CSV table of C-alpha atoms in Angstrom, one decimal:
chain,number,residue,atom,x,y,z
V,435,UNK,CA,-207.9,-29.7,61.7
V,436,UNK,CA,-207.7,-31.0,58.4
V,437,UNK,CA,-204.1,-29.0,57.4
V,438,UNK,CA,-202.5,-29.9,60.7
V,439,UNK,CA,-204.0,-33.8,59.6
V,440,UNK,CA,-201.8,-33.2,56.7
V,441,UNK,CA,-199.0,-32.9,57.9
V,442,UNK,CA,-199.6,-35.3,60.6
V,443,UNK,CA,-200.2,-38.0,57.9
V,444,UNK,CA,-196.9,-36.9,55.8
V,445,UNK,CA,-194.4,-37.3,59.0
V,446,UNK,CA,-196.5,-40.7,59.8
V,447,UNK,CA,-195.9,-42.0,56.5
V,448,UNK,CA,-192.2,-41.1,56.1
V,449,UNK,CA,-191.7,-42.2,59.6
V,450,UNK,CA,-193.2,-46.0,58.9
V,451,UNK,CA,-196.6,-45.8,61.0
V,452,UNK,CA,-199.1,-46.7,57.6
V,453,UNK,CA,-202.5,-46.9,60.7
V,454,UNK,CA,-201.8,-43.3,62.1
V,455,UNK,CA,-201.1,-42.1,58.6
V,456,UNK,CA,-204.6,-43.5,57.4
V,457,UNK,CA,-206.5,-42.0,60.0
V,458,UNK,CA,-204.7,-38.5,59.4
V,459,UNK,CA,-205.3,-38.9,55.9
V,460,UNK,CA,-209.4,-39.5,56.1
V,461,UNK,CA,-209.4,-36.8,58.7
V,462,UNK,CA,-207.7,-34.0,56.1
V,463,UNK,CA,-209.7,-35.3,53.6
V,464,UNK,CA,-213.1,-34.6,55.6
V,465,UNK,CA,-211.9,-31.9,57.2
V,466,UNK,CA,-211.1,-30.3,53.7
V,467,UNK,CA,-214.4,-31.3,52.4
V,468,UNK,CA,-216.2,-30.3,55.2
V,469,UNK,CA,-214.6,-27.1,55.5
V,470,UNK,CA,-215.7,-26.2,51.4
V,471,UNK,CA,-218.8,-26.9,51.6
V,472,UNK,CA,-219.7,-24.7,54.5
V,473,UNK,CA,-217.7,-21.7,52.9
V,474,UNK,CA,-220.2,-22.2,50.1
V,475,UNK,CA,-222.9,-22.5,52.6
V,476,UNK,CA,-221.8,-19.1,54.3
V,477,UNK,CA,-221.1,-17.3,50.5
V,478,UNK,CA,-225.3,-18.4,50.1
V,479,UNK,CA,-224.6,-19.7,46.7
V,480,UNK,CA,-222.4,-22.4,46.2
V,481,UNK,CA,-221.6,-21.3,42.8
V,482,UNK,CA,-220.2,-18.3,44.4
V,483,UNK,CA,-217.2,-20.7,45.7
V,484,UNK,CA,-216.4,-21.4,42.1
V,485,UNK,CA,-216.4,-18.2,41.1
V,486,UNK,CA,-213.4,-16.8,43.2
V,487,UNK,CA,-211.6,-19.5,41.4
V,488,UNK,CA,-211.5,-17.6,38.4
V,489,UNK,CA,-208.6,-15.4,39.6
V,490,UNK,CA,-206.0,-15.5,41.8
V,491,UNK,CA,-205.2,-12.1,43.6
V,492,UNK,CA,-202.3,-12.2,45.4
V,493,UNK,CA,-203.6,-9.1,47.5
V,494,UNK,CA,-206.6,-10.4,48.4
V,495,UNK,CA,-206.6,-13.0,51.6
V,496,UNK,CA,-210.3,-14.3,50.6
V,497,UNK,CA,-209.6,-15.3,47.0
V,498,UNK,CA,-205.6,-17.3,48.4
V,499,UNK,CA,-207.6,-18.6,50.9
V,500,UNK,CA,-209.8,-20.2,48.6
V,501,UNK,CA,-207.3,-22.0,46.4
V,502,UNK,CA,-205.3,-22.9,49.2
V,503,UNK,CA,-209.1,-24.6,50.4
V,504,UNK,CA,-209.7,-25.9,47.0
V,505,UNK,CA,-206.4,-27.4,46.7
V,506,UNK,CA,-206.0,-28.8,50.1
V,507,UNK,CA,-209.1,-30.4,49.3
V,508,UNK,CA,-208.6,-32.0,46.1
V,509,UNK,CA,-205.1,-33.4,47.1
V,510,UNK,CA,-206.5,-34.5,50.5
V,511,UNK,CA,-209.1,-36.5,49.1
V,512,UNK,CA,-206.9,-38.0,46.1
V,513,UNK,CA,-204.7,-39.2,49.1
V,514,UNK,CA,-206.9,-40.7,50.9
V,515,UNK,CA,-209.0,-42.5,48.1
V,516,UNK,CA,-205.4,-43.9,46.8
V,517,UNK,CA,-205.0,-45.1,50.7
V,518,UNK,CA,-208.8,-46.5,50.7
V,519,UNK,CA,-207.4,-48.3,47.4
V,520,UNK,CA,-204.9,-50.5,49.0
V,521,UNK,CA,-207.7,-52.5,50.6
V,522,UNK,CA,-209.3,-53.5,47.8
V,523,UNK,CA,-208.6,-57.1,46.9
V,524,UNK,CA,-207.7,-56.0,43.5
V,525,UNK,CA,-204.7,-53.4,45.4
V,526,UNK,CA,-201.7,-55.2,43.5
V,527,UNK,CA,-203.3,-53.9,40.2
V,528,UNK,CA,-203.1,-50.3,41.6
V,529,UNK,CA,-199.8,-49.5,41.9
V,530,UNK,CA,-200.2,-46.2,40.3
V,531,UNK,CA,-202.9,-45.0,41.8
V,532,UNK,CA,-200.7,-45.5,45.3
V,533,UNK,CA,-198.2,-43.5,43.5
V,534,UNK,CA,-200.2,-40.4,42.5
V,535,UNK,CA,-202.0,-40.8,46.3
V,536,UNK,CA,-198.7,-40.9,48.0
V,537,UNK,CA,-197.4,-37.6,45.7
V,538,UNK,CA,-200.6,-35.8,46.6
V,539,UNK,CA,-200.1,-36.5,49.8
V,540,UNK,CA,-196.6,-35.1,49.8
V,541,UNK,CA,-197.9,-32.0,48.2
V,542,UNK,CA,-200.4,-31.2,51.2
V,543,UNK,CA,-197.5,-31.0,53.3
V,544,UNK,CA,-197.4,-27.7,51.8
V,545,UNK,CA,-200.8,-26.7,51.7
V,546,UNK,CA,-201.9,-28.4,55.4
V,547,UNK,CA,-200.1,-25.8,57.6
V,548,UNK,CA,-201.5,-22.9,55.3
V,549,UNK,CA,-204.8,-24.2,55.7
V,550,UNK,CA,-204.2,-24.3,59.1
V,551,UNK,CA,-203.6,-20.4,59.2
V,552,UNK,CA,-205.1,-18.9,56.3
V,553,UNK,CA,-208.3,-18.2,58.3
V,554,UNK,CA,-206.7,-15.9,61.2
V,555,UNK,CA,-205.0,-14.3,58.5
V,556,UNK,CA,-208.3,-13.5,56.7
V,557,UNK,CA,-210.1,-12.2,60.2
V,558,UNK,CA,-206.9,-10.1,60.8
V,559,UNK,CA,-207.5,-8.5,57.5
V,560,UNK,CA,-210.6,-6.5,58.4
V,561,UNK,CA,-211.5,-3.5,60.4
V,562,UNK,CA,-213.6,-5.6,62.9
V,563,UNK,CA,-210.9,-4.3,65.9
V,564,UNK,CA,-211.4,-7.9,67.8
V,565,UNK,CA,-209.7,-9.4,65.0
V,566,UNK,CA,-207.7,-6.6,63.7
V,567,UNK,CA,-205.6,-5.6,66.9
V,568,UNK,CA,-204.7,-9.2,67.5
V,569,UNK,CA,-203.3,-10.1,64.1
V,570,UNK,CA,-200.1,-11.4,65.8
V,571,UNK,CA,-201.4,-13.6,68.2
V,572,UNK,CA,-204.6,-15.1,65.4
V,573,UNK,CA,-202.2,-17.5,63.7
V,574,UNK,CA,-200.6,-19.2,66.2
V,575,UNK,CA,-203.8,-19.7,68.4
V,576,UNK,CA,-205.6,-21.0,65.1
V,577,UNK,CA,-202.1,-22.9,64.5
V,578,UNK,CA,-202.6,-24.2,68.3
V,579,UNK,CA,-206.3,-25.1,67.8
V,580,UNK,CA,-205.6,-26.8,64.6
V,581,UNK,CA,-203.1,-29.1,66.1
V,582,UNK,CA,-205.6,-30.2,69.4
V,583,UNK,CA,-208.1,-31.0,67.2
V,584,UNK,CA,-206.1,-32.6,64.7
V,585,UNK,CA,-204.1,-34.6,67.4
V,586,UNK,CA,-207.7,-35.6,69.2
V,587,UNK,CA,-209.0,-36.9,65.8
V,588,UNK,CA,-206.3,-38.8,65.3
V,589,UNK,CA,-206.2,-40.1,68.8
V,590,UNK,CA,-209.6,-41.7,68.6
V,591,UNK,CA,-209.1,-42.9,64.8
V,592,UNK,CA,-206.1,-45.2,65.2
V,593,UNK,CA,-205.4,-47.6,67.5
V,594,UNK,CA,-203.3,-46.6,70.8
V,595,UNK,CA,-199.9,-48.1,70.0
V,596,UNK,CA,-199.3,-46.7,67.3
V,597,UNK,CA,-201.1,-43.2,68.5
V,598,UNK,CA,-198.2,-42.0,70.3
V,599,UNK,CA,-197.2,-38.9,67.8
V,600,UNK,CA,-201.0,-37.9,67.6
V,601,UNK,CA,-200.9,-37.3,71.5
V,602,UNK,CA,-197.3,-35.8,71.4
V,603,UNK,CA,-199.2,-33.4,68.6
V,604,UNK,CA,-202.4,-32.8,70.9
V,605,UNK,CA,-200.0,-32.1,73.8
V,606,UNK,CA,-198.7,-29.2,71.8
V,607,UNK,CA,-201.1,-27.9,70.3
V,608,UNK,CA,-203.0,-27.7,73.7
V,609,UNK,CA,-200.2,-25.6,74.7
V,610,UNK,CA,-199.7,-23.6,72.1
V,611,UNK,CA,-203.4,-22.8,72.2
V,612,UNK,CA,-203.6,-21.6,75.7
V,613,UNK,CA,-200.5,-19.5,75.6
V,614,UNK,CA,-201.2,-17.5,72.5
V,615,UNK,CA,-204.9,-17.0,73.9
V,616,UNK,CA,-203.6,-15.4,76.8
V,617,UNK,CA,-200.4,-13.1,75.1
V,618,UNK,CA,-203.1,-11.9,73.3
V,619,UNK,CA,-206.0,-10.8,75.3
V,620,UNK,CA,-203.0,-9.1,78.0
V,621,UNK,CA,-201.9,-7.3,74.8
V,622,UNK,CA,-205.1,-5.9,73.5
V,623,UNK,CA,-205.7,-4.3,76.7
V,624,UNK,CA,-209.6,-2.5,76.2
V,625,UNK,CA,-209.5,-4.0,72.7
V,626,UNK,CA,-209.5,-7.4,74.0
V,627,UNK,CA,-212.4,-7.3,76.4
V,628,UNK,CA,-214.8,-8.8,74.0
V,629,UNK,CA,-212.7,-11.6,74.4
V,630,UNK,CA,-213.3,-11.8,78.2
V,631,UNK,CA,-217.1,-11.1,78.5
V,632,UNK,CA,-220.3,-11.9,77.5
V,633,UNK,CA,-221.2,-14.9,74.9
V,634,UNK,CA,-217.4,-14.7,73.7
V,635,UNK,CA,-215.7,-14.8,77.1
V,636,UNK,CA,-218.0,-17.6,78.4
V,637,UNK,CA,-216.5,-19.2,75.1
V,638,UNK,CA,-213.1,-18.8,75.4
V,639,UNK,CA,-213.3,-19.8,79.1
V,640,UNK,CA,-214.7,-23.3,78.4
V,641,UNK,CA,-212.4,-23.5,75.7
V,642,UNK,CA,-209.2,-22.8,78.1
V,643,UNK,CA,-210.7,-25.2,80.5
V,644,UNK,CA,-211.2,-28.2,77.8
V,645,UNK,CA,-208.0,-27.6,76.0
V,646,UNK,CA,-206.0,-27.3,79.2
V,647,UNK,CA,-207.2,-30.4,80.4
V,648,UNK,CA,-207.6,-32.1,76.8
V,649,UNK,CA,-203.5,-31.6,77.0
V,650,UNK,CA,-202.9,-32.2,80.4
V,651,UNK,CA,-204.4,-35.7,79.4
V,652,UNK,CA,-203.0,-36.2,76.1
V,653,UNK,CA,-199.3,-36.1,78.0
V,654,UNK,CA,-200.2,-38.2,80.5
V,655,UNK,CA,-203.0,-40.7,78.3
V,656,UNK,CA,-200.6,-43.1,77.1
V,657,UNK,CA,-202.6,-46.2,76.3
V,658,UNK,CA,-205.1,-45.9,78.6
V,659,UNK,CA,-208.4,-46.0,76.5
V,660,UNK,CA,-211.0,-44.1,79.0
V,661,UNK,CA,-208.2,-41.2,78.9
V,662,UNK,CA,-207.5,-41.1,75.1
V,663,UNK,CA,-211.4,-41.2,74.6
V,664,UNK,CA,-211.8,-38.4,77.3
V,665,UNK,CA,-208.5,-36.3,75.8
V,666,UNK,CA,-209.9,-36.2,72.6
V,667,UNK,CA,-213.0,-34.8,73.1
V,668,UNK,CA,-211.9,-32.6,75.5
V,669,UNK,CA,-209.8,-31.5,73.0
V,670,UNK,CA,-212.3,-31.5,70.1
V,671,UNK,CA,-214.7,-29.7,72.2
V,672,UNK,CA,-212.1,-27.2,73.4
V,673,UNK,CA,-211.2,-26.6,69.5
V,674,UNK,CA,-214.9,-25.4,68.9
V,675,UNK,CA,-215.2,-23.0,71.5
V,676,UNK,CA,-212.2,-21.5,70.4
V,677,UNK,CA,-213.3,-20.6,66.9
V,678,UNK,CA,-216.8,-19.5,68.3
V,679,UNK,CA,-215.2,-17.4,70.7
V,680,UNK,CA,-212.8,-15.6,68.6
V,681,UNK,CA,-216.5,-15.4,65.9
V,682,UNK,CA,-218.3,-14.4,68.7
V,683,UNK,CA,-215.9,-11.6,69.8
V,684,UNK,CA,-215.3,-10.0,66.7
V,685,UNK,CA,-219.6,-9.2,66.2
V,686,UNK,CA,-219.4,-7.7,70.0
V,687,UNK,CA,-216.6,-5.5,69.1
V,688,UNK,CA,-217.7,-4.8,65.7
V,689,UNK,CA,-221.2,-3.7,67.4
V,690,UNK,CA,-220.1,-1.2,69.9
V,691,UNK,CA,-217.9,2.3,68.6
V,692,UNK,CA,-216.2,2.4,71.7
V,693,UNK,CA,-214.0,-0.4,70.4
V,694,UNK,CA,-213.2,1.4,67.5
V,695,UNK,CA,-213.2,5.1,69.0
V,696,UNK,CA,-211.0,4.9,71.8
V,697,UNK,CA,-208.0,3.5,70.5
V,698,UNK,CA,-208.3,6.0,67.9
V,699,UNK,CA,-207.7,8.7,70.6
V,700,UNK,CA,-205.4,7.3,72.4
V,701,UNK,CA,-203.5,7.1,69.0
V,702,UNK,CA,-204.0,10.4,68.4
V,703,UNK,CA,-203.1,11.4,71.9
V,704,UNK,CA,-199.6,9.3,71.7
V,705,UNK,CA,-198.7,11.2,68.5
V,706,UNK,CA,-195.9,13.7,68.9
């Protein structure tokens, strides 16, 4: 959420829509911050965090991931506090503090859409066979996910005239979500049932269901408030399902051999 608010908050600002770019702005910069401190959370000791700062291994998706997280959110957050600035009754004073915002906020146009991605590229890079199998399919439906829940945020932050690109973005990403979820659990065959049953599959069907009609209301909101409000948490709801269900089916298939096993022999079996 917060790399697609990024880049949301870049095209908003070089387009002339200064309310949608504030909203996308705060949104990256909580997202970011939000994001950090539960990878520290997860490593058990925050210090942990730090500590994969020390070197950058080009090789190794955890330690990019973790400067792309710890640069998206120091830039996030300079941008938005250089946007908080400008309403401060001593704003004419601040001129270069707008400056440096509005630079860092050009710069997460880069880092947004990896931030968007880095994490289906980090589950792909595992032997979990969930994950593993569907490294294709992981970015985009992360890239999808991102981009509802990015759009939905922005939907309910900023007022509906000037929404209109944040529901063109939910509309998308809605889409893009629901068709890379389904390329991909037809592709993985056997692989891929973890995706369709149990905790996972209950998951990822409540998160079709939201996200479809998260969309399908996005398109169709306009400046209705009851359906904005409804399309937006639809969508923010959907978004969360998503990334539990693709968590939820990577344990299942981690737990049982089969998942690993039987592709092995049909490898084998293929093999001239």
């Amino acid at each position: 959420m917060s790399g697609v608010s990024s880049s949301m908050a870049v095209m908003a600002r070089l387009t002339g829509n200064p309310r949608l770019a504030r909203s996308a702005r705060l949104a990256a910069a909580v997202g970011a911050s939000a994001g950090a401190a539960l990878l520290a959370a997860e490593l058990g000791r925050p210090e942990r965090f730090l500590n994969m700062l020390r070197v950058f291994k080009p090789t190794s998706p955890m330690s990019v991931g973790s400067w792309i997280l710890a640069a998206q959110s120091g830039l996030s957050a300079a941008a938005a506090s250089a946007d908080l600035a400008e309403l401060l009754p001593a704003a004419k004073d601040m001129a270069l503090l707008a400056t440096a915002g509005d630079a860092a906020l050009l710069a997460t146009g880069l880092t947004g859409p990896l931030t968007a991605t880095y994490t289906a590229v980090l589950i792909a890079d595992t032997a979990v066979p969930a994950w593993h199998e569907a490294y294709r399919e992981l970015p985009f439906l992360f890239a999808g996910s991102a981009m509802a829940a990015a759009g939905a945020v922005a939907m309910l932050a900023t007022p509906r005239a000037q929404a209109g690109p944040a529901r063109a973005v939910a509309a998308l990403g809605a889409a893009l979500e629901t068709a890379a979820g389904t390329v991909m659990e037809r592709r993985l065959g056997m692989v891929g049932r973890p995706y369709r049953e149990g905790r996972a599959g209950r998951l990822m069907g409540t998160a079709r269901l939201l996200t479809a009609g998260g969309g399908l209301l996005a398109a169709v909101a306009g400046r209705s408030r009851v359906l904005t409000a409804l399309s937006g948490l639809a969508l923010t709801a959907g978004s969360l399902c998503t990334r539990f269900g693709v968590l939820e089916a990577g344990r299942a298939s981690a737990a049982d051999p089969a998942y690993t096993i039987v592709p092995q022999r049909e490898r084998l079996d293929a093999a001239p």
